[in-house]
């Protein structure tokens, strides 16, 4: 099975996906490719595969991505073999990608489970982004614009979780994974 999680940055998505693959059995995180710089503590091949723009564009030409997108000034892509693996393997796969990528995959993988982590409010999300201190003020406004669009798109997801508290969201995500697995095997 393929679980796809989207939601604005600053929502704690990365923490949640890491915790999920650690604590839920038979769930593997799909490492995307990106042209952005690695952040402190990020490992190549684990958090992302970090590539140059030239390498990325070559991979696009070679049809290596099931989807790719330009997000906040950088390219991101999901490797193509993900889909075959998700259909044949006993291990379920988890993707953390933006709404544009998720909608592209939805056209191909009808059986995917699409989960959107929505912020409790736009004000709270803006404050979280400001607290991060690594995004310039004009960029925060641009990101908020993107968030408004993403929230509109979230109606096309199977589940929407109001991400007010990480433990709450984590438990909801585990419930969704367990019940979708049960549905599949019933
Ligand atoms: P960050 O750079 O903060 O890790 O991620 C920025 C955004 O890119 C997040 O919304 C994340 O979900 C999205 N993203 C990460 N990998 C992919 C991918 O392979 N494809 C797409 N479309 N979005 C991605």
PDB file of N, CA, C and O in Angstrom, residues 1 3 20 23-27 92 113 115 159 170-186:
ATOM      1  N   UNK A   1       0.849  -1.196   0.000  1.00  0.00           N
ATOM      2  CA  UNK A   1       0.000   0.000   0.000  1.00  0.00           C
ATOM      3  C   UNK A   1       0.880   1.240   0.000  1.00  0.00           C
ATOM      4  O   UNK A   1       2.007   1.206   0.466  1.00  0.00           O
ATOM      5  N   UNK A   3       0.944   5.182   1.249  1.00  0.00           N
ATOM      6  CA  UNK A   3       0.368   6.266   2.050  1.00  0.00           C
ATOM      7  C   UNK A   3       1.074   7.561   1.662  1.00  0.00           C
ATOM      8  O   UNK A   3       2.306   7.631   1.686  1.00  0.00           O
ATOM      9  N   UNK A  20       6.661   7.661  12.515  1.00  0.00           N
ATOM     10  CA  UNK A  20       5.807   6.592  11.975  1.00  0.00           C
ATOM     11  C   UNK A  20       6.632   5.411  11.479  1.00  0.00           C
ATOM     12  O   UNK A  20       6.346   4.266  11.819  1.00  0.00           O
ATOM     13  N   UNK A  23       8.030   3.474  14.388  1.00  0.00           N
ATOM     14  CA  UNK A  23       7.141   2.790  15.338  1.00  0.00           C
ATOM     15  C   UNK A  23       6.089   1.879  14.700  1.00  0.00           C
ATOM     16  O   UNK A  23       5.523   1.047  15.385  1.00  0.00           O
ATOM     17  N   UNK A  24       5.815   2.085  13.405  1.00  0.00           N
ATOM     18  CA  UNK A  24       4.814   1.216  12.760  1.00  0.00           C
ATOM     19  C   UNK A  24       5.558   0.143  11.951  1.00  0.00           C
ATOM     20  O   UNK A  24       6.427   0.461  11.147  1.00  0.00           O
ATOM     21  N   UNK A  25       5.190  -1.090  12.205  1.00  0.00           N
ATOM     22  CA  UNK A  25       5.860  -2.192  11.510  1.00  0.00           C
ATOM     23  C   UNK A  25       5.568  -2.169  10.016  1.00  0.00           C
ATOM     24  O   UNK A  25       4.482  -1.763   9.597  1.00  0.00           O
ATOM     25  N   UNK A  26       6.517  -2.645   9.246  1.00  0.00           N
ATOM     26  CA  UNK A  26       6.341  -2.804   7.802  1.00  0.00           C
ATOM     27  C   UNK A  26       5.923  -1.526   7.086  1.00  0.00           C
ATOM     28  O   UNK A  26       5.044  -1.538   6.216  1.00  0.00           O
ATOM     29  N   UNK A  27       6.530  -0.444   7.488  1.00  0.00           N
ATOM     30  CA  UNK A  27       6.272   0.834   6.824  1.00  0.00           C
ATOM     31  C   UNK A  27       7.630   1.460   6.507  1.00  0.00           C
ATOM     32  O   UNK A  27       8.482   1.584   7.379  1.00  0.00           O
ATOM     33  N   UNK A  92       4.559  -1.532   3.378  1.00  0.00           N
ATOM     34  CA  UNK A  92       3.848  -0.356   2.854  1.00  0.00           C
ATOM     35  C   UNK A  92       4.799   0.834   2.764  1.00  0.00           C
ATOM     36  O   UNK A  92       5.761   0.930   3.532  1.00  0.00           O
ATOM     37  N   UNK A 113      -3.505   5.988  -0.308  1.00  0.00           N
ATOM     38  CA  UNK A 113      -4.260   6.623   0.772  1.00  0.00           C
ATOM     39  C   UNK A 113      -3.660   8.006   0.972  1.00  0.00           C
ATOM     40  O   UNK A 113      -2.480   8.143   1.308  1.00  0.00           O
ATOM     41  N   UNK A 115      -3.418  11.608   2.739  1.00  0.00           N
ATOM     42  CA  UNK A 115      -3.673  12.208   4.063  1.00  0.00           C
ATOM     43  C   UNK A 115      -3.095  13.628   4.086  1.00  0.00           C
ATOM     44  O   UNK A 115      -1.914  13.826   3.763  1.00  0.00           O
ATOM     45  N   UNK A 159      -8.184  11.750   3.848  1.00  0.00           N
ATOM     46  CA  UNK A 159      -8.252  12.138   5.260  1.00  0.00           C
ATOM     47  C   UNK A 159      -7.627  13.516   5.442  1.00  0.00           C
ATOM     48  O   UNK A 159      -6.621  13.828   4.798  1.00  0.00           O
ATOM     49  N   UNK A 170      -0.046  12.025  15.425  1.00  0.00           N
ATOM     50  CA  UNK A 170       0.626  10.731  15.301  1.00  0.00           C
ATOM     51  C   UNK A 170      -0.377   9.592  15.522  1.00  0.00           C
ATOM     52  O   UNK A 170      -0.449   8.655  14.723  1.00  0.00           O
ATOM     53  N   UNK A 171      -1.157   9.708  16.597  1.00  0.00           N
ATOM     54  CA  UNK A 171      -2.132   8.640  16.893  1.00  0.00           C
ATOM     55  C   UNK A 171      -3.167   8.500  15.783  1.00  0.00           C
ATOM     56  O   UNK A 171      -3.568   7.401  15.416  1.00  0.00           O
ATOM     57  N   UNK A 172      -3.596   9.639  15.240  1.00  0.00           N
ATOM     58  CA  UNK A 172      -4.559   9.588  14.122  1.00  0.00           C
ATOM     59  C   UNK A 172      -3.937   8.863  12.928  1.00  0.00           C
ATOM     60  O   UNK A 172      -4.592   8.055  12.264  1.00  0.00           O
ATOM     61  N   UNK A 173      -2.686   9.195  12.631  1.00  0.00           N
ATOM     62  CA  UNK A 173      -2.017   8.576  11.480  1.00  0.00           C
ATOM     63  C   UNK A 173      -1.899   7.059  11.680  1.00  0.00           C
ATOM     64  O   UNK A 173      -2.166   6.284  10.757  1.00  0.00           O
ATOM     65  N   UNK A 174      -1.536   6.640  12.889  1.00  0.00           N
ATOM     66  CA  UNK A 174      -1.422   5.208  13.165  1.00  0.00           C
ATOM     67  C   UNK A 174      -2.793   4.546  12.983  1.00  0.00           C
ATOM     68  O   UNK A 174      -2.906   3.498  12.336  1.00  0.00           O
ATOM     69  N   UNK A 175      -3.846   5.176  13.502  1.00  0.00           N
ATOM     70  CA  UNK A 175      -5.207   4.623  13.352  1.00  0.00           C
ATOM     71  C   UNK A 175      -5.554   4.442  11.871  1.00  0.00           C
ATOM     72  O   UNK A 175      -6.133   3.431  11.476  1.00  0.00           O
ATOM     73  N   UNK A 176      -5.234   5.458  11.075  1.00  0.00           N
ATOM     74  CA  UNK A 176      -5.559   5.389   9.640  1.00  0.00           C
ATOM     75  C   UNK A 176      -4.817   4.230   8.985  1.00  0.00           C
ATOM     76  O   UNK A 176      -5.392   3.421   8.250  1.00  0.00           O
ATOM     77  N   UNK A 177      -3.528   4.103   9.290  1.00  0.00           N
ATOM     78  CA  UNK A 177      -2.728   3.037   8.669  1.00  0.00           C
ATOM     79  C   UNK A 177      -3.288   1.666   9.069  1.00  0.00           C
ATOM     80  O   UNK A 177      -3.504   0.792   8.221  1.00  0.00           O
ATOM     81  N   UNK A 178      -3.578   1.510  10.365  1.00  0.00           N
ATOM     82  CA  UNK A 178      -4.092   0.209  10.832  1.00  0.00           C
ATOM     83  C   UNK A 178      -5.443  -0.088  10.170  1.00  0.00           C
ATOM     84  O   UNK A 178      -5.666  -1.186   9.642  1.00  0.00           O
ATOM     85  N   UNK A 179      -6.346   0.895  10.142  1.00  0.00           N
ATOM     86  CA  UNK A 179      -7.677   0.573   9.605  1.00  0.00           C
ATOM     87  C   UNK A 179      -7.628   0.363   8.095  1.00  0.00           C
ATOM     88  O   UNK A 179      -8.337  -0.491   7.567  1.00  0.00           O
ATOM     89  N   UNK A 180      -6.758   1.079   7.385  1.00  0.00           N
ATOM     90  CA  UNK A 180      -6.644   0.833   5.940  1.00  0.00           C
ATOM     91  C   UNK A 180      -6.047  -0.550   5.659  1.00  0.00           C
ATOM     92  O   UNK A 180      -6.450  -1.210   4.723  1.00  0.00           O
ATOM     93  N   UNK A 181      -5.117  -0.968   6.502  1.00  0.00           N
ATOM     94  CA  UNK A 181      -4.542  -2.315   6.329  1.00  0.00           C
ATOM     95  C   UNK A 181      -5.620  -3.371   6.589  1.00  0.00           C
ATOM     96  O   UNK A 181      -5.712  -4.365   5.872  1.00  0.00           O
ATOM     97  N   UNK A 182      -6.413  -3.130   7.632  1.00  0.00           N
ATOM     98  CA  UNK A 182      -7.490  -4.100   7.945  1.00  0.00           C
ATOM     99  C   UNK A 182      -8.489  -4.181   6.800  1.00  0.00           C
ATOM    100  O   UNK A 182      -8.911  -5.259   6.392  1.00  0.00           O
ATOM    101  N   UNK A 183      -8.846  -3.010   6.267  1.00  0.00           N
ATOM    102  CA  UNK A 183      -9.806  -2.978   5.142  1.00  0.00           C
ATOM    103  C   UNK A 183      -9.272  -3.798   3.992  1.00  0.00           C
ATOM    104  O   UNK A 183      -9.989  -4.576   3.363  1.00  0.00           O
ATOM    105  N   UNK A 184      -7.984  -3.624   3.698  1.00  0.00           N
ATOM    106  CA  UNK A 184      -7.390  -4.309   2.546  1.00  0.00           C
ATOM    107  C   UNK A 184      -7.438  -5.832   2.734  1.00  0.00           C
ATOM    108  O   UNK A 184      -7.637  -6.570   1.781  1.00  0.00           O
ATOM    109  N   UNK A 185      -7.234  -6.260   3.978  1.00  0.00           N
ATOM    110  CA  UNK A 185      -7.154  -7.709   4.213  1.00  0.00           C
ATOM    111  C   UNK A 185      -8.493  -8.338   4.589  1.00  0.00           C
ATOM    112  O   UNK A 185      -8.572  -9.525   4.829  1.00  0.00           O
ATOM    113  N   UNK A 186      -9.572  -7.525   4.647  1.00  0.00           N
ATOM    114  CA  UNK A 186     -10.850  -8.117   5.068  1.00  0.00           C
ATOM    115  C   UNK A 186     -11.638  -8.627   3.853  1.00  0.00           C
ATOM    116  O   UNK A 186     -11.376  -8.281   2.733  1.00  0.00           O
TER     117      UNK A 186
END
